[in-house]
Coordinates of C-alpha atoms in Angstrom, one line a residue:
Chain A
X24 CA -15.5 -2.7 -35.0
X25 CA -12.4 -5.1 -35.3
X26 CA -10.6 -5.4 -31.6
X27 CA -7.1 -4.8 -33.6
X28 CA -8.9 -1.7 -35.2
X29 CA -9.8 -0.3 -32.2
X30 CA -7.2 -0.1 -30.4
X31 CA -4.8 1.0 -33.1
X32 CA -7.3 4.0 -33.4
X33 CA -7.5 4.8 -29.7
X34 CA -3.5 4.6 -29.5
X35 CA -3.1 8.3 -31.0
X36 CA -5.5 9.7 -28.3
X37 CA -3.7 8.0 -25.7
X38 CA -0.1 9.1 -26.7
X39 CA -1.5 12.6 -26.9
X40 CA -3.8 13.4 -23.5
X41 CA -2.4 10.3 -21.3
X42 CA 1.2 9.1 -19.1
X43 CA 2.8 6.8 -21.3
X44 CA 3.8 4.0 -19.1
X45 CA 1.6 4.0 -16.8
X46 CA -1.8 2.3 -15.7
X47 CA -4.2 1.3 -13.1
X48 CA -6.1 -1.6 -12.5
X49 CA -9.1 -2.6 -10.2
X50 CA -10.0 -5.7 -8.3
X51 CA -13.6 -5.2 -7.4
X52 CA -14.7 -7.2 -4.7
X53 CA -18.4 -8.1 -4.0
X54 CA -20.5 -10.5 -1.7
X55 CA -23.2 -12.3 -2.8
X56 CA -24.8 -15.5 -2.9
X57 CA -23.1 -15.9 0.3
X58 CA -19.7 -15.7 -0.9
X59 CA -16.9 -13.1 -1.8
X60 CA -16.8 -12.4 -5.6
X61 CA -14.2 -10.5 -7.9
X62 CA -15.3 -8.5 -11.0
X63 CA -13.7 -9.8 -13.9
X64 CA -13.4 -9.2 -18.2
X65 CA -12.4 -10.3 -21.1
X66 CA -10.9 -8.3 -23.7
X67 CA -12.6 -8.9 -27.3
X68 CA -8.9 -10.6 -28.5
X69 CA -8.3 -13.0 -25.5
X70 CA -9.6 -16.3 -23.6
X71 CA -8.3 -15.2 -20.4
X72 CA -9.4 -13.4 -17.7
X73 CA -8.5 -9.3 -17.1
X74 CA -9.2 -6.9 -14.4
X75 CA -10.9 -3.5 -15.4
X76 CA -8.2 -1.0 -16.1
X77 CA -7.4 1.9 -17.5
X78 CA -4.5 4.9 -17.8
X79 CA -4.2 8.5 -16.2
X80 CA -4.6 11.7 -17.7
X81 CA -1.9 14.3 -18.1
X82 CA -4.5 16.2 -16.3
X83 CA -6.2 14.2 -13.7
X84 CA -5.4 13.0 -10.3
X85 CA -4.9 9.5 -10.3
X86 CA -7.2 8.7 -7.4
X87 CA -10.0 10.5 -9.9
X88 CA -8.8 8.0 -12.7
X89 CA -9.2 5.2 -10.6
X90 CA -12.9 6.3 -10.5
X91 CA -13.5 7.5 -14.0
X92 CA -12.0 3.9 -15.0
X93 CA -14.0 1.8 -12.8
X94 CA -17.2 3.5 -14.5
X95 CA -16.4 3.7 -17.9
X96 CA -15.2 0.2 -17.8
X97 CA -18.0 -1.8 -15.6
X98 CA -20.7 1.1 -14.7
X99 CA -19.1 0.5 -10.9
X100 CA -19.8 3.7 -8.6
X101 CA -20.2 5.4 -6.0
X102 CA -17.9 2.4 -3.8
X103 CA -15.1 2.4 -1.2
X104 CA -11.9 2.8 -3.2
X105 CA -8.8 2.3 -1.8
X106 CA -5.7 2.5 -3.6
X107 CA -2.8 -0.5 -2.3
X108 CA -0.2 -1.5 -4.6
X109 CA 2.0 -0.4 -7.5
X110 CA 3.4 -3.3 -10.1
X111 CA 6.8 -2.6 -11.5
X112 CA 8.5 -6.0 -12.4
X113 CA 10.1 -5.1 -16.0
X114 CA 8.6 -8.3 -17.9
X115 CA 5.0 -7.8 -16.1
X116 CA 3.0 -7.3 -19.6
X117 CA 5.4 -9.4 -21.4
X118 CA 3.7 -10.8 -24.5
X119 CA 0.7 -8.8 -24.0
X120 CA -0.4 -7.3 -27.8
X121 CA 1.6 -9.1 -28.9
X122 CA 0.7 -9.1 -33.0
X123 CA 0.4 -5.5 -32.7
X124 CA 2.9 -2.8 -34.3
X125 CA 5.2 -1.1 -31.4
X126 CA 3.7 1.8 -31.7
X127 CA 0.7 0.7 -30.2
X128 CA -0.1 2.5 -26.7
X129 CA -0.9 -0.5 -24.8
X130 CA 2.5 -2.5 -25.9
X131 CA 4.5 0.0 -23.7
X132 CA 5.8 -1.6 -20.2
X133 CA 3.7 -0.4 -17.7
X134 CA 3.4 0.3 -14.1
X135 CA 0.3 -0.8 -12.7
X136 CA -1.2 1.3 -10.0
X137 CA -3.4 -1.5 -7.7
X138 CA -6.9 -0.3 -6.5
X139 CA -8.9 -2.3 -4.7
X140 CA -12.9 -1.5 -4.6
X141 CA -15.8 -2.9 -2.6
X142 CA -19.2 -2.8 -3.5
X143 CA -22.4 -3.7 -2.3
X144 CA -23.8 -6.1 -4.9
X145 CA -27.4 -4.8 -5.7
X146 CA -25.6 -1.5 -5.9
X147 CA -23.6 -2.3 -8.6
X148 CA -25.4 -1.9 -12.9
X149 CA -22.8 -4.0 -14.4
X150 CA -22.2 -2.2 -18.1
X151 CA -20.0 -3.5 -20.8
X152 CA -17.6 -0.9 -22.9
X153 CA -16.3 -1.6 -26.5
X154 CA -12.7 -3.5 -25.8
X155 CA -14.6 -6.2 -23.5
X156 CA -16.5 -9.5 -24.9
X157 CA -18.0 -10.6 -21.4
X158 CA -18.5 -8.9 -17.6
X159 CA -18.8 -11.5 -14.8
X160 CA -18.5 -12.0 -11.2
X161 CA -16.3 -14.8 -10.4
X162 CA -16.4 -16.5 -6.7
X163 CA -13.2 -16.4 -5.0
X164 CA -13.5 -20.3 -4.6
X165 CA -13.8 -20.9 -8.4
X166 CA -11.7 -18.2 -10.3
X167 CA -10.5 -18.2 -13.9
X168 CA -7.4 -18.0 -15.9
X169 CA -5.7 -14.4 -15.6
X170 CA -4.1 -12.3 -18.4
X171 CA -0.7 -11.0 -17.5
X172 CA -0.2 -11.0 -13.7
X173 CA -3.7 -10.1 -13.1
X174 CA -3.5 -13.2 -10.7
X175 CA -0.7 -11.7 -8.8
X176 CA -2.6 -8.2 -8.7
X177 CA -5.7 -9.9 -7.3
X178 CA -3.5 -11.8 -4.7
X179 CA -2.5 -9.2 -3.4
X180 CA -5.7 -7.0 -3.3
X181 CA -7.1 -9.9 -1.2
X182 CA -3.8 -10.1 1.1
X183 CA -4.5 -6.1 1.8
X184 CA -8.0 -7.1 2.5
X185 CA -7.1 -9.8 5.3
X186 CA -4.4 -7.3 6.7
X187 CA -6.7 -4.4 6.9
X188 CA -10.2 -5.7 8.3
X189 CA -9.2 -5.0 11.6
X190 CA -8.5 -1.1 10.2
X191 CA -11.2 -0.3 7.5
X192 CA -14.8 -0.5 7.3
X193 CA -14.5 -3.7 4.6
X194 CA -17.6 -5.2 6.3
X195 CA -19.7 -2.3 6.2
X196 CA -19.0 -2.0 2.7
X197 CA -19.7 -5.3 0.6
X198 CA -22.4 -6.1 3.1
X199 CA -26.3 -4.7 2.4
X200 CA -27.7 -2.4 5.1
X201 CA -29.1 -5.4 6.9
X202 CA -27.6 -9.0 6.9
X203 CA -27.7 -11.8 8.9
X204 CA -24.8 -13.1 11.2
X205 CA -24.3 -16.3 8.6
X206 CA -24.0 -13.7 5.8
X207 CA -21.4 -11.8 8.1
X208 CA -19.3 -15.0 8.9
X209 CA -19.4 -16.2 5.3
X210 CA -17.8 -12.7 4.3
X211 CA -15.3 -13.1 7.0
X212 CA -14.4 -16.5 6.1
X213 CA -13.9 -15.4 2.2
X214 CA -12.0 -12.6 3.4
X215 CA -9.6 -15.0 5.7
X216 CA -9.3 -17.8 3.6
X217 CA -10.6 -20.0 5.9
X218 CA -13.3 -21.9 7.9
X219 CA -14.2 -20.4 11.6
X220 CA -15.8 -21.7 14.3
X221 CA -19.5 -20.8 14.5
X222 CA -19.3 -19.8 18.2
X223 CA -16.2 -18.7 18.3
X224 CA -17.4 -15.9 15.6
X225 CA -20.5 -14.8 17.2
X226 CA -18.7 -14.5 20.6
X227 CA -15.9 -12.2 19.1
X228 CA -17.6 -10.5 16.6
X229 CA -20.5 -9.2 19.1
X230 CA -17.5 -8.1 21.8
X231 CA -16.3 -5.9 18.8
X232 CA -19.9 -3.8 19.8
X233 CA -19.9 -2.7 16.6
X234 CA -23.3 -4.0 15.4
X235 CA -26.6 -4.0 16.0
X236 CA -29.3 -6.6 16.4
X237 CA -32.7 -5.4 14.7
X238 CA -36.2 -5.9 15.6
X239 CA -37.1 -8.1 12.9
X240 CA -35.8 -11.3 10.8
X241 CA -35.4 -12.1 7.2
X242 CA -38.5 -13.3 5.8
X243 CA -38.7 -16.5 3.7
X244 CA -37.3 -19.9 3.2
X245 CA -37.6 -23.1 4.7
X246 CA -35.7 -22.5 8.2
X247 CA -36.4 -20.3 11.2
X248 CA -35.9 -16.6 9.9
X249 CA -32.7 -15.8 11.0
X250 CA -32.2 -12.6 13.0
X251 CA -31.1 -9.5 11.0
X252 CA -28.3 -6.9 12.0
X253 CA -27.1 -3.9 10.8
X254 CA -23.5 -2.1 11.6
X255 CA -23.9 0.8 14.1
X256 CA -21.7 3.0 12.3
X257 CA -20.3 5.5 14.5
X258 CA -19.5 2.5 17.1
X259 CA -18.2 1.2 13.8
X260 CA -15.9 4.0 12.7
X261 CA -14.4 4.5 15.7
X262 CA -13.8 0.9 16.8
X263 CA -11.8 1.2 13.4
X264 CA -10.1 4.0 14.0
X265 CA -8.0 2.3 17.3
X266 CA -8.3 -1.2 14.7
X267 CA -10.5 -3.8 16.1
X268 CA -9.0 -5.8 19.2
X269 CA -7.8 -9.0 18.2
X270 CA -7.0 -10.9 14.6
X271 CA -9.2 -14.0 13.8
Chain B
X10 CA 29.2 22.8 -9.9
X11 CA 26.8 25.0 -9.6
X12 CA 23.2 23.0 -8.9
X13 CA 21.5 24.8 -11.8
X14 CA 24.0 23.3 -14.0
X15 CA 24.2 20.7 -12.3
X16 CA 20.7 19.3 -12.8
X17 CA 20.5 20.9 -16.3
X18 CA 23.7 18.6 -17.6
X19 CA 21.8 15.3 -15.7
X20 CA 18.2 16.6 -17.3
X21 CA 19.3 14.2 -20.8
X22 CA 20.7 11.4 -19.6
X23 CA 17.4 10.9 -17.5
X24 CA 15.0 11.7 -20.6
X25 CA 17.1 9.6 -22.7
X26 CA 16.8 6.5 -19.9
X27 CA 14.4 6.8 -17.3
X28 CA 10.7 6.4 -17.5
X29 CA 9.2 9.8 -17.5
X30 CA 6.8 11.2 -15.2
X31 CA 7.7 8.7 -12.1
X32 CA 9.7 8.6 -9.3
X33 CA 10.4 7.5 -6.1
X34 CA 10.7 8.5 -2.6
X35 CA 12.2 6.8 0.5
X36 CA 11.3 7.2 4.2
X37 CA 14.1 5.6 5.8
X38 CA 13.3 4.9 9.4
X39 CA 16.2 4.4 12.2
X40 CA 15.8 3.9 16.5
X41 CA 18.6 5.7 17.7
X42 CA 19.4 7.6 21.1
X43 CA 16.0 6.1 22.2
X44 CA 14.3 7.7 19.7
X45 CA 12.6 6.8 16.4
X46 CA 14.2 8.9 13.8
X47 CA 13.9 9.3 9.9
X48 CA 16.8 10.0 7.5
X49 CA 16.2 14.0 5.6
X50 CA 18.3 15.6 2.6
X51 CA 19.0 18.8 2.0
X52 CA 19.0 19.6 -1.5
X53 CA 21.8 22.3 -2.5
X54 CA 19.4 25.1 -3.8
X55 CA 16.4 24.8 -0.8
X56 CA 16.3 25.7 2.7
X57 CA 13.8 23.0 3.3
X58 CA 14.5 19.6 3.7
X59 CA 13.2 16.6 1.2
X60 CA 13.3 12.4 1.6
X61 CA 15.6 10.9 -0.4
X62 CA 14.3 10.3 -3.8
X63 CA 15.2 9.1 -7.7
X64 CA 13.8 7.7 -10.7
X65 CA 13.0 4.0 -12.4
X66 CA 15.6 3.2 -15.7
X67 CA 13.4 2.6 -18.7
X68 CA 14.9 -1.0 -17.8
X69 CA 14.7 -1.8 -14.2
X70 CA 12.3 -3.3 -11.6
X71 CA 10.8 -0.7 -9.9
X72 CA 11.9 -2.5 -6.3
X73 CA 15.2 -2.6 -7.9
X74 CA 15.4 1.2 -8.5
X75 CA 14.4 1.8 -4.8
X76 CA 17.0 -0.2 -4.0
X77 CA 19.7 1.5 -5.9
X78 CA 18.7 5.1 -5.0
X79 CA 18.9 4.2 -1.1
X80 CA 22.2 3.6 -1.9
X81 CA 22.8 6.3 -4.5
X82 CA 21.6 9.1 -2.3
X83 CA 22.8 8.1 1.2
X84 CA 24.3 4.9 1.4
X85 CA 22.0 2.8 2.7
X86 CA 22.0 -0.8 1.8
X87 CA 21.1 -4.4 3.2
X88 CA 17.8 -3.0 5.1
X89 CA 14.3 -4.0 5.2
X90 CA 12.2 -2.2 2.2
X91 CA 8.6 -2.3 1.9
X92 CA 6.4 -0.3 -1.2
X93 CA 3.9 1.4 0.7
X94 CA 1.6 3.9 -1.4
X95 CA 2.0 6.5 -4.5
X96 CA 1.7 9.6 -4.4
X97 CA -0.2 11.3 -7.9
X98 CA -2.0 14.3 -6.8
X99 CA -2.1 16.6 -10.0
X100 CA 0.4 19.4 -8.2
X101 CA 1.8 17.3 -5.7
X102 CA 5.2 18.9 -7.1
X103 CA 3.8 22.6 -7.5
X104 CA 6.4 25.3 -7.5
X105 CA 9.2 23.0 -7.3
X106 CA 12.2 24.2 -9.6
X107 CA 10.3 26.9 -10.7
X108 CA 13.3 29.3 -12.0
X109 CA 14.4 26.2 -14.5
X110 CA 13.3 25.8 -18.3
X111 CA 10.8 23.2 -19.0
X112 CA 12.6 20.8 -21.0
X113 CA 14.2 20.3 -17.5
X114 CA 13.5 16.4 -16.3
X115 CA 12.9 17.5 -12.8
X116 CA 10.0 20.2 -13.7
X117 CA 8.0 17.3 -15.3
X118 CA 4.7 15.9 -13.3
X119 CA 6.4 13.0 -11.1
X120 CA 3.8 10.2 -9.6
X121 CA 5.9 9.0 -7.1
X122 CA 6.1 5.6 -5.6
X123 CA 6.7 5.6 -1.5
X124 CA 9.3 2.9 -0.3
X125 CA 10.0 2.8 3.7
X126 CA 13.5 1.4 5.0
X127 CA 13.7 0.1 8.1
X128 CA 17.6 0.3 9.0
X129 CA 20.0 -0.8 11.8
X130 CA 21.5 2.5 13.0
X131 CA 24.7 1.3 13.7
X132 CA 24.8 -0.4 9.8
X133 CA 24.2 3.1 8.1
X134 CA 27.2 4.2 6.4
X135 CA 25.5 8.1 5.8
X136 CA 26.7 8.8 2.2
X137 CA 26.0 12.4 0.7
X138 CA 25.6 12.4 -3.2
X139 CA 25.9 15.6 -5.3
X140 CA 22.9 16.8 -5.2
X141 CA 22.5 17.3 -1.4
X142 CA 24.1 19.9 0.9
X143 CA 23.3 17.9 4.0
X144 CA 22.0 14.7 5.2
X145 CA 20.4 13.9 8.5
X146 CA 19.0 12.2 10.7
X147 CA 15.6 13.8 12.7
X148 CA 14.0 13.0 15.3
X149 CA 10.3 12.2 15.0
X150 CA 9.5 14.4 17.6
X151 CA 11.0 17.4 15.5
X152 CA 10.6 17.1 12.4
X153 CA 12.0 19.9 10.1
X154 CA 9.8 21.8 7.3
X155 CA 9.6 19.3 4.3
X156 CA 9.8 20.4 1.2
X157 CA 6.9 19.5 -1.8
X158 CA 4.8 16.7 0.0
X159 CA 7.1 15.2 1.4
X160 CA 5.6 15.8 4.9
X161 CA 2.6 14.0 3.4
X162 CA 4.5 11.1 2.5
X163 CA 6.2 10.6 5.6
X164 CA 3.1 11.2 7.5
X165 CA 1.6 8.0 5.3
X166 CA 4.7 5.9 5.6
X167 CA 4.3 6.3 9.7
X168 CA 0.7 5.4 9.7
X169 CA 1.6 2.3 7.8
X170 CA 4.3 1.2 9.9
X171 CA 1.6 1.9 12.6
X172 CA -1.2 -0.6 10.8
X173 CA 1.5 -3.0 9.9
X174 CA 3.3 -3.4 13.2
X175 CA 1.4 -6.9 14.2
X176 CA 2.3 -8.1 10.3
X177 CA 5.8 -7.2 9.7
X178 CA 9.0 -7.4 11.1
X179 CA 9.2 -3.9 12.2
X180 CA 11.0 -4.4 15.5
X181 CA 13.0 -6.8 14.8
X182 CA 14.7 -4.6 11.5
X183 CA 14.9 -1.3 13.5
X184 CA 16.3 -2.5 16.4
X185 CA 20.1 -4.1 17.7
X186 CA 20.7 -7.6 18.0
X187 CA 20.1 -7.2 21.7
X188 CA 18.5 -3.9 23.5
X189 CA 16.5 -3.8 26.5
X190 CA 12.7 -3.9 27.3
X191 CA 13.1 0.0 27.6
X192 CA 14.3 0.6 24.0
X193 CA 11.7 -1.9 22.8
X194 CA 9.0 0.2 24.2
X195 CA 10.1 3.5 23.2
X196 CA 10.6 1.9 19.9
X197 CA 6.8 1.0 20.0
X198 CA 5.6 4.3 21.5
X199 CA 7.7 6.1 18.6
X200 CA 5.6 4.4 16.1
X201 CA 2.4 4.3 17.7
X202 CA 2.8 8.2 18.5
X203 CA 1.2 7.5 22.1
X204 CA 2.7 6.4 25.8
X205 CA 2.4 2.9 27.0
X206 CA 1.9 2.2 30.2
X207 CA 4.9 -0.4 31.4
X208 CA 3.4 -2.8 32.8
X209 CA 0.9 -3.4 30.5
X210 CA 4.1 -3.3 27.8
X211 CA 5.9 -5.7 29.3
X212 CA 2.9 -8.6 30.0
X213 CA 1.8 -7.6 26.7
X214 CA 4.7 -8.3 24.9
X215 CA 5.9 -11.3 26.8
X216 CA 2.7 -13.1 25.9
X217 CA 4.0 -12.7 22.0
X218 CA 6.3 -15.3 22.8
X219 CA 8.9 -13.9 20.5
X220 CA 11.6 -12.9 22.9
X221 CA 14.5 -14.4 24.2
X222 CA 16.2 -13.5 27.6
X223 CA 19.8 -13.5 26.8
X224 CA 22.2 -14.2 29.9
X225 CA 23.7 -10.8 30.0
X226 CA 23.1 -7.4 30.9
X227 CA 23.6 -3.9 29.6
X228 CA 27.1 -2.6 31.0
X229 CA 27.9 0.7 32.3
X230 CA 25.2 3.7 33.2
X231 CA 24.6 4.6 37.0
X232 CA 21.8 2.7 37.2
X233 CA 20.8 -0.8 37.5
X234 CA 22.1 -2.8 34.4
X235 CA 19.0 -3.4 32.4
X236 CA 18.2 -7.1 30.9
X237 CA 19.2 -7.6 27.4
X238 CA 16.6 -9.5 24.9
X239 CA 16.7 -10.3 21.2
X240 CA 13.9 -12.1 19.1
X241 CA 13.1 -15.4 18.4
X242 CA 13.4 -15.4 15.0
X243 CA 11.6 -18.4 14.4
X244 CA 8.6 -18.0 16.7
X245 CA 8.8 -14.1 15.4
X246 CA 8.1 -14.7 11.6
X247 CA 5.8 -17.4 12.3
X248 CA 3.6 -15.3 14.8
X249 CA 3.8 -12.6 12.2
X250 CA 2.2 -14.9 9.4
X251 CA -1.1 -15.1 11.9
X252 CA -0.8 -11.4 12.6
X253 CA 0.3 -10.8 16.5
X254 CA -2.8 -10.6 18.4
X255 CA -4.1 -7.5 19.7
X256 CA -3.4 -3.9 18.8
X257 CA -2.6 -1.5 21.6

């Protein structure tokens, strides 16, 4: 069906059994290929760049939307969700739908309710719903042209990121059960925004005793297989729970 | 006026204006008497006690609405106001105005946005609006019986000042120009919820480098007059940008 078309007849549904004015979007962060990746779409009327989003229900908890929205939208479950922003500025959809009549649901100012989500990569069945054109994973150190203020939203999911690592199990969650200590300093470095010193990393990082080496080594490629390691969790969680000791 | 009527004459104005569904609460924080404290209203029809809170104009930033109902409802201005979580749990306002009509604004489902202030004592001009039948000041270590979820929101806007005290200027806003190493750690301890031990304290927060010594002591009291410090702004912000190292 026609993009225009579709949304013109979701709009009645919306006004009906939704909150007018107000919305949630969803940075979903990921690691693979050795870097930190963000889960982006396009809408079937644009050229830019959107993060999955949705509204709330007149009858739903909006953590639960959150949820519904990241499945309906991108097949994303069953990841650590973690709710850290609201977008207010007035002008913040500005010239969004622009063409369309006012009636239109999604021409309304809205407030933007931020969620951030991490998942582990192989976890994720990436599934495409009828208002996007394309699903793709974009590296952090190659992203696209945002819609709206998507940019701003995605800022500042990764500035709550960097702020909390010391406080919430962000590792555990974007890393696979087993990784190597590369893997772990790449994610870090993604994370931080910046380079570390190899040494420096494994030194701090192993004083945390929050991991723990395993009796065997990743199989494969050219190099000496590099030692695995896997998080001991309840060292883990409780490390977390005091925040880790000392920022990178 | 009677607050029935009271809130039954505002109920059109704020359909006819305000963005429905949404509010906003404030935790406004205060060290005072060598205590950390938060700022309560009474509202004229309950016996328990409720933050101050309002609504966003159909044409106003959100951070600009929090801005005017600080002021609106108590007469708080000029402090240091950070968004820090929303509140949309389905019957997170359950039971509230429960003798009142529906039409009434106030009956609706509110999603509320939490703002924390972090205010100068000695600036607060307390300022009681219509609404409220008292306005005060508690102490953290007895806390009244909060009204709606209110309790929960505080409860959140504390841990957050706890995860964000290495990030933000949290000392610096709550506190005098000058106070003593004393205040400074019962400031700390009233945020962290825990003792410090003083020595510990004290080497600790030396090794910030963000205080100044002044030349001057604390007059009058029987004992010893205590050493007067202020921050160093400069190194302050900066050391914040990096996060100060190491939690306590």
């Amino acid at each position: 069906m026609e993009f225009k078309k579709l949304l013109e007849e979701r709009s009645a549904d919306l006004w009906e059994n939704f909150i007018p004015t107000l919305s949630i979007d969803c940075v979903i962060f990921s690691f693979h290929d050795n870097e930190l990746q963000v889960l982006t779409l396009k809408l079937k009327n644009l050229d830019t760049w959107g993060l999955p989003g949705g509204y709330v229900k007149k009858i739903e908890n909006v953590d639960d939307a959150a949820v519904r929205i990241l499945k309906e939208r991108t097949g994303t479950e069953n990841v650590y969700l973690q709710q850290f922003y609201t977008f207010g500025k007035m002008n913040r959809s500005e010239n969004a739908f622009e063409e369309f009549d006012n009636t239109l649901w999604h021409k309304q100012r809205f407030i933007s309710i931020g969620y951030y989500a991490l998942a582990e990569h192989s976890h994720v069945n990436l599934y495409m719903d009828e208002f996007s054109s394309a699903v793709k994973w974009h590296s952090l150190d190659n992203l696209p042209e945002f819609m709206m203020d998507h940019r701003i939203i995605f800022d500042k999911a990764l500035m709550t990121l960097r702020e909390q690592l010391n406080n919430h199990p962000i590792g555990y969650s974007l890393l696979p059960e087993k990784f190597t200590m590369p893997e772990l300093q790449k994610l870090y470095e993604g994370i931080l925004g910046k380079k570390l010193n190899r040494g420096n990393f494994y030194r701090k990082i192993l004083r945390y005793d929050i991991l723990v080496k395993l009796d065997e080594s990743r199989k494969g490629g050219a190099h000496k297989a590099p030692d695995l390691y896997s998080f001991d969790l309840e060292k883990y969680n409780n490390a977390l729970k005091e925040g880790l000791k000392g920022s990178w």
